[in-house]
PDB file of C-alpha atoms in Angstrom:
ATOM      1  CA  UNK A   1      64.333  88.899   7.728  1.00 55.00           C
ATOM      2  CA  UNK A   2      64.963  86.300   4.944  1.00 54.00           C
ATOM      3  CA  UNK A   3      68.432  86.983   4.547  1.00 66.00           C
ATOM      4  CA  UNK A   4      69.106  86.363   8.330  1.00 64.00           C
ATOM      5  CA  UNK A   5      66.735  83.410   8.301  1.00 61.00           C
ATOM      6  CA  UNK A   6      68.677  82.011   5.058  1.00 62.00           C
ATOM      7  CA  UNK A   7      71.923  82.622   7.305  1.00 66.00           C
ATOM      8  CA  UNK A   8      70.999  80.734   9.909  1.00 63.00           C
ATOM      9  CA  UNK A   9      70.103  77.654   6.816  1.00 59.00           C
ATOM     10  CA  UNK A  10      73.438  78.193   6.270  1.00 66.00           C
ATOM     11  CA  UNK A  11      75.032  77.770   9.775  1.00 66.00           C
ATOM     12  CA  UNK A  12      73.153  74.893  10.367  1.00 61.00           C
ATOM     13  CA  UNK A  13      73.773  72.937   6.818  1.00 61.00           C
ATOM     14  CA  UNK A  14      77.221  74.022   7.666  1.00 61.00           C
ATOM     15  CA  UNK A  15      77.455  72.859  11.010  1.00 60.00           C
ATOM     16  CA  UNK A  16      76.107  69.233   9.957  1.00 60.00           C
ATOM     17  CA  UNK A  17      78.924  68.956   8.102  1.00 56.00           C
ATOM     18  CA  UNK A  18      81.000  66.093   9.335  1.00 58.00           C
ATOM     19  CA  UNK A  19      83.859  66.178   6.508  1.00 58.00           C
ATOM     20  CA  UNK A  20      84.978  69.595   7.528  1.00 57.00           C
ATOM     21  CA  UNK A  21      88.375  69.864   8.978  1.00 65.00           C
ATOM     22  CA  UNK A  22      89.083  72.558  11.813  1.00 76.00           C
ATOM     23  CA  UNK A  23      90.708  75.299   9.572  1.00 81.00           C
ATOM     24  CA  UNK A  24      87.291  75.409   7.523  1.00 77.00           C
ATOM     25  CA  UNK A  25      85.347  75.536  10.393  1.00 77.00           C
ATOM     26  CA  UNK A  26      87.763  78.460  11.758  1.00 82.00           C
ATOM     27  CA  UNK A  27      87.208  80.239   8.752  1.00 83.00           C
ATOM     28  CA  UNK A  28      83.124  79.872   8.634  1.00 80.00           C
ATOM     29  CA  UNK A  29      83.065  80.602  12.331  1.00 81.00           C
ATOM     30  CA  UNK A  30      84.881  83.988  11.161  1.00 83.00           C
ATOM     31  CA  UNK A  31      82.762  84.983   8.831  1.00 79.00           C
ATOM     32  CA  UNK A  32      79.714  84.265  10.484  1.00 78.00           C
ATOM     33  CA  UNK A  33      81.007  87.012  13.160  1.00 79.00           C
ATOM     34  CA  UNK A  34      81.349  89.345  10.261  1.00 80.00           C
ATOM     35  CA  UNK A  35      77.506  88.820   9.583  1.00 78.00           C
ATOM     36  CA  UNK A  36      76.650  89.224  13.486  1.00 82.00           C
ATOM     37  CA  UNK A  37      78.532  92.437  13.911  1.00 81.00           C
ATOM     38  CA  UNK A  38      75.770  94.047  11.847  1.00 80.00           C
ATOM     39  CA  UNK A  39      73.039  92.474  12.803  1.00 84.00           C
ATOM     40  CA  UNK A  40      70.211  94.005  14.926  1.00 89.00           C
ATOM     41  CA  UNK A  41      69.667  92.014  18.915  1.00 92.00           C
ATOM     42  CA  UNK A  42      66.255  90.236  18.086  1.00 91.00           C
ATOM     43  CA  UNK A  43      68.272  88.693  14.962  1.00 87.00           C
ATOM     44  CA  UNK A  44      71.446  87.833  16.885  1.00 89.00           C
ATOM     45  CA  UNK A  45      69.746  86.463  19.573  1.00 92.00           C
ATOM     46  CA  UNK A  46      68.152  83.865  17.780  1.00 88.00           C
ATOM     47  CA  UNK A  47      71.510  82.495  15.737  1.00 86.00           C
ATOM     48  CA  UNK A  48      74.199  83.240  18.307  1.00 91.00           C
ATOM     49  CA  UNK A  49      73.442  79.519  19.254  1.00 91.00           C
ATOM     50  CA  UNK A  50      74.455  78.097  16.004  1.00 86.00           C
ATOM     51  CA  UNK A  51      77.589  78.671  17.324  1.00 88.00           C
ATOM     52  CA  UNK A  52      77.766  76.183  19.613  1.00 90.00           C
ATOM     53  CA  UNK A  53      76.755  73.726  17.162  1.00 84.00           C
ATOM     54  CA  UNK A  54      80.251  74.468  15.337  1.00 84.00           C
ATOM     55  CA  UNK A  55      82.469  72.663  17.709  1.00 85.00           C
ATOM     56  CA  UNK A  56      85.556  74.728  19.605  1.00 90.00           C
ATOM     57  CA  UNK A  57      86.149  77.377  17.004  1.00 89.00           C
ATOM     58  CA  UNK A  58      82.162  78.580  17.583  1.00 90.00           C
ATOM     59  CA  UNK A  59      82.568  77.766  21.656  1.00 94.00           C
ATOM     60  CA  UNK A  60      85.625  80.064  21.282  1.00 94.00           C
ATOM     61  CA  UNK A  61      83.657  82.440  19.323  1.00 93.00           C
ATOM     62  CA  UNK A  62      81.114  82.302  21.839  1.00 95.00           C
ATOM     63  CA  UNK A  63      83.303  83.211  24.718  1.00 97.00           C
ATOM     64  CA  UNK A  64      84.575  85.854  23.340  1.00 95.00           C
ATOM     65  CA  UNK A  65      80.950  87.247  22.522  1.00 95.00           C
ATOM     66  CA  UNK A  66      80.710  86.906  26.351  1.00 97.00           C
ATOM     67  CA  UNK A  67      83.219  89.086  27.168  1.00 97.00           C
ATOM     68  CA  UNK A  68      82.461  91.682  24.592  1.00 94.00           C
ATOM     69  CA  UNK A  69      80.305  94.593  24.479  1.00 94.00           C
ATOM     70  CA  UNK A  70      76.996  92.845  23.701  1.00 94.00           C
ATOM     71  CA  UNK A  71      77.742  90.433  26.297  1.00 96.00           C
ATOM     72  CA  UNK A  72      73.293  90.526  27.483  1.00 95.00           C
ATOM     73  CA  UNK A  73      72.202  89.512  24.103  1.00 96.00           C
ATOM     74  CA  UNK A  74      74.879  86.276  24.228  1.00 96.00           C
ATOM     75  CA  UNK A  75      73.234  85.503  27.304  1.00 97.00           C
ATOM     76  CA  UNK A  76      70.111  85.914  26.605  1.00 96.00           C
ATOM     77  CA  UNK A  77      70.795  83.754  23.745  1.00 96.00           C
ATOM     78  CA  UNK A  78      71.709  80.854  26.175  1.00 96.00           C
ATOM     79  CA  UNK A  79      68.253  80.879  26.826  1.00 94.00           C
ATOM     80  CA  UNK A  80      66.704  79.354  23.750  1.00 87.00           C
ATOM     81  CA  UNK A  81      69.855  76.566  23.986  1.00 89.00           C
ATOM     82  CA  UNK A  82      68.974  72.854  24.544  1.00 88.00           C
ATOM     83  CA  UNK A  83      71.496  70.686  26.445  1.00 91.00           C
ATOM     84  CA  UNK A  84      75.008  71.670  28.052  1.00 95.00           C
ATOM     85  CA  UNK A  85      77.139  74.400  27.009  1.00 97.00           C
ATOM     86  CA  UNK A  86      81.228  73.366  26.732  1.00 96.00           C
ATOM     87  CA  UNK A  87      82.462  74.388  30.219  1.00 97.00           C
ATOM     88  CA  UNK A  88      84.313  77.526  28.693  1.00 98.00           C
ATOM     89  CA  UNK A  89      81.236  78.906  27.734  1.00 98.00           C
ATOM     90  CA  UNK A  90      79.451  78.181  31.432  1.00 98.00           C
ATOM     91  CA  UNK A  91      83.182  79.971  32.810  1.00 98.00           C
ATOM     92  CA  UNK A  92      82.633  83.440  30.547  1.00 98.00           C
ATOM     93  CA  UNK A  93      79.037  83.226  31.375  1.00 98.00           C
ATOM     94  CA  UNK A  94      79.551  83.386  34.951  1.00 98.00           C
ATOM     95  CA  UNK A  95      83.113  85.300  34.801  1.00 97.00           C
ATOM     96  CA  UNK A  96      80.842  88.412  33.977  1.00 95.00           C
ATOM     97  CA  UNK A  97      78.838  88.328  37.214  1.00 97.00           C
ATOM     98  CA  UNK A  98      79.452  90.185  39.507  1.00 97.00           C
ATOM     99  CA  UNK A  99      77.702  93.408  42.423  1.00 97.00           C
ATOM    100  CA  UNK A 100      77.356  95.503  39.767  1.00 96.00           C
ATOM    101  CA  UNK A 101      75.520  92.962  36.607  1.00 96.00           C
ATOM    102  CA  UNK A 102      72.039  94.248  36.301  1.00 95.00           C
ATOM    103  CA  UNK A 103      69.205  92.319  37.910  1.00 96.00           C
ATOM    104  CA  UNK A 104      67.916  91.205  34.373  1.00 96.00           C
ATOM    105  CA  UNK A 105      70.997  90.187  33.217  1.00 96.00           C
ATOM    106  CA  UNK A 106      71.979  88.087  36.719  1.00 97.00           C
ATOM    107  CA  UNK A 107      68.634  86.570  36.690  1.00 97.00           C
ATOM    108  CA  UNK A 108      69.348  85.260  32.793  1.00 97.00           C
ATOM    109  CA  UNK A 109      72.775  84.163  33.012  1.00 97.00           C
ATOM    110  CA  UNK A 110      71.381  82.075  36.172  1.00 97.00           C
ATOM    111  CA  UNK A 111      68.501  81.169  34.265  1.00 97.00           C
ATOM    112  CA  UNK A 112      70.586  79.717  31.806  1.00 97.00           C
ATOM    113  CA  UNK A 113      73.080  78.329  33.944  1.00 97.00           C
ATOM    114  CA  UNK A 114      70.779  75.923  35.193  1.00 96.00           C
ATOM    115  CA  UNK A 115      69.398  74.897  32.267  1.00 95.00           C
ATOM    116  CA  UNK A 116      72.824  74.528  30.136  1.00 96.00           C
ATOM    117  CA  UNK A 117      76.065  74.340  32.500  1.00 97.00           C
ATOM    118  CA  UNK A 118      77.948  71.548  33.076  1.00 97.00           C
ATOM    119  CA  UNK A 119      79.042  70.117  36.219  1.00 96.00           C
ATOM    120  CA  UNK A 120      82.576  70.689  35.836  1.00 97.00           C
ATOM    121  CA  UNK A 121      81.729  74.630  35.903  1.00 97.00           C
ATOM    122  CA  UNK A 122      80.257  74.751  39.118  1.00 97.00           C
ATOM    123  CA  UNK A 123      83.446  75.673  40.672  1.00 97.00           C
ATOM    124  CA  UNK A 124      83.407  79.259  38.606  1.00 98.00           C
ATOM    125  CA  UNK A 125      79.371  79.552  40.024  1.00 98.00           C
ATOM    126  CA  UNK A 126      80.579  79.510  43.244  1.00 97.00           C
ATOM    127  CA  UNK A 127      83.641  82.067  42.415  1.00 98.00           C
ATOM    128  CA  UNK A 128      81.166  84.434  40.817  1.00 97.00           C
ATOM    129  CA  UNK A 129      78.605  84.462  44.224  1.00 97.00           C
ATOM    130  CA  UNK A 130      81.238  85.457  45.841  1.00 97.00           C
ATOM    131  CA  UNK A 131      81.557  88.433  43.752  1.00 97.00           C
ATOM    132  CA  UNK A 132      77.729  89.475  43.878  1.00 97.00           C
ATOM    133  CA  UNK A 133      76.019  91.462  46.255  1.00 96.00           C
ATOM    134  CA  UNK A 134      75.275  89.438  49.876  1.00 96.00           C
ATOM    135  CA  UNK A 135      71.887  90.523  49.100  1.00 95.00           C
ATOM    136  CA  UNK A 136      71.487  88.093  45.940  1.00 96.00           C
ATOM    137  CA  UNK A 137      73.836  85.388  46.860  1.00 96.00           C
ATOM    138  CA  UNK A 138      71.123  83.360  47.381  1.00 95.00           C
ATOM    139  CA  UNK A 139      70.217  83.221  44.200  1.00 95.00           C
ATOM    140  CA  UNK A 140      72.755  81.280  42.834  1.00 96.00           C
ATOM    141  CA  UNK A 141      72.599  78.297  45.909  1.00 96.00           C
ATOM    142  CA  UNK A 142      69.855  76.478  43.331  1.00 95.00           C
ATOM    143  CA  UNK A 143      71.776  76.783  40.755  1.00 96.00           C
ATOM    144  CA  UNK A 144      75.126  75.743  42.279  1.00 96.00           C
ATOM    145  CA  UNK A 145      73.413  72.915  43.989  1.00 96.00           C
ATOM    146  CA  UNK A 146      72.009  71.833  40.813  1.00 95.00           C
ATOM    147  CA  UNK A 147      75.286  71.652  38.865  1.00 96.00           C
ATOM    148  CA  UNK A 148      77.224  70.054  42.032  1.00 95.00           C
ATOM    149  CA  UNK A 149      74.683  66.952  41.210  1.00 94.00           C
ATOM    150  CA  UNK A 150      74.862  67.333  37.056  1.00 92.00           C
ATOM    151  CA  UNK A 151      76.011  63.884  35.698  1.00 88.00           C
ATOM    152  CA  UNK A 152      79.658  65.142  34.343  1.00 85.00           C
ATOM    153  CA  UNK A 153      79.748  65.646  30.504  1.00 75.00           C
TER     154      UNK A 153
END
């Protein structure tokens, strides 16, 4: 527990850096992914966003964690996020929706959605109720409605 909450120190004194050029925030954003790829959900969940705090190399990194194999706990992450996401991020987060995302799942990514997303992604919301179940379509008219009206980043 102290070496993950010492990590996260470290991704945020890191992040605050404003003298760092993009190759040594590619790097960091690397080996921060190292750490992750061990690390157990409940720990993951609360520094995944860090990530977005380290410009496009950790939005990057982020999308990719999106698309990957523990795609729920990066949107679950999303969650705990204040203010809007990069619209790449909002993209992967709805690219993985679709009839068969689990309820839980579907229910976060909206959750956060509406709470993060910018404007300019709303285009991908609507793309991705298209690809859910009629029965939960609905679902997403909220959220869509909401991020039609979002003041554009």
């Amino acid at each position: 527990r102290i070496r993950d909450d010492l990590r996260l120190l470290l991704v945020w004194v890191h992040a605050s850096a404003d003298d760092l050029d993009d190759p040594e925030v590619e790097a960091f954003v690397e080996h921060v992914g190292t750490w992750f790829d061990g690390m157990g959900d409940r720990a993951l969940v609360a520094l995944l966003p860090g990530l977005l705090d380290l410009g496009d190399a950790g939005a990057r990194a982020y999308v990719q964690g999106l698309q990957g194999p523990r795609r729920r706990l990066y949107v679950e992450a999303l969650l705990g996020r204040p203010g809007i996401v990069p619209v790449a991020v909002a993209k992967a987060l709805f690219d993985g929706l679709d009839a068969s995302t689990a309820e839980l799942e579907r229910r976060q990514a909206l959750a956060a959605a509406y709470r993060n997303a910018p404007s300019e992604s709303a285009s991908a919301l609507a793309a991705a109720r298209a690809r859910l179940d009629p029965t939960v379509r609905g679902e997403t008219d909220d959220v869509l409605e909401v991020l039609r009206h979002r003041a554009p980043r």
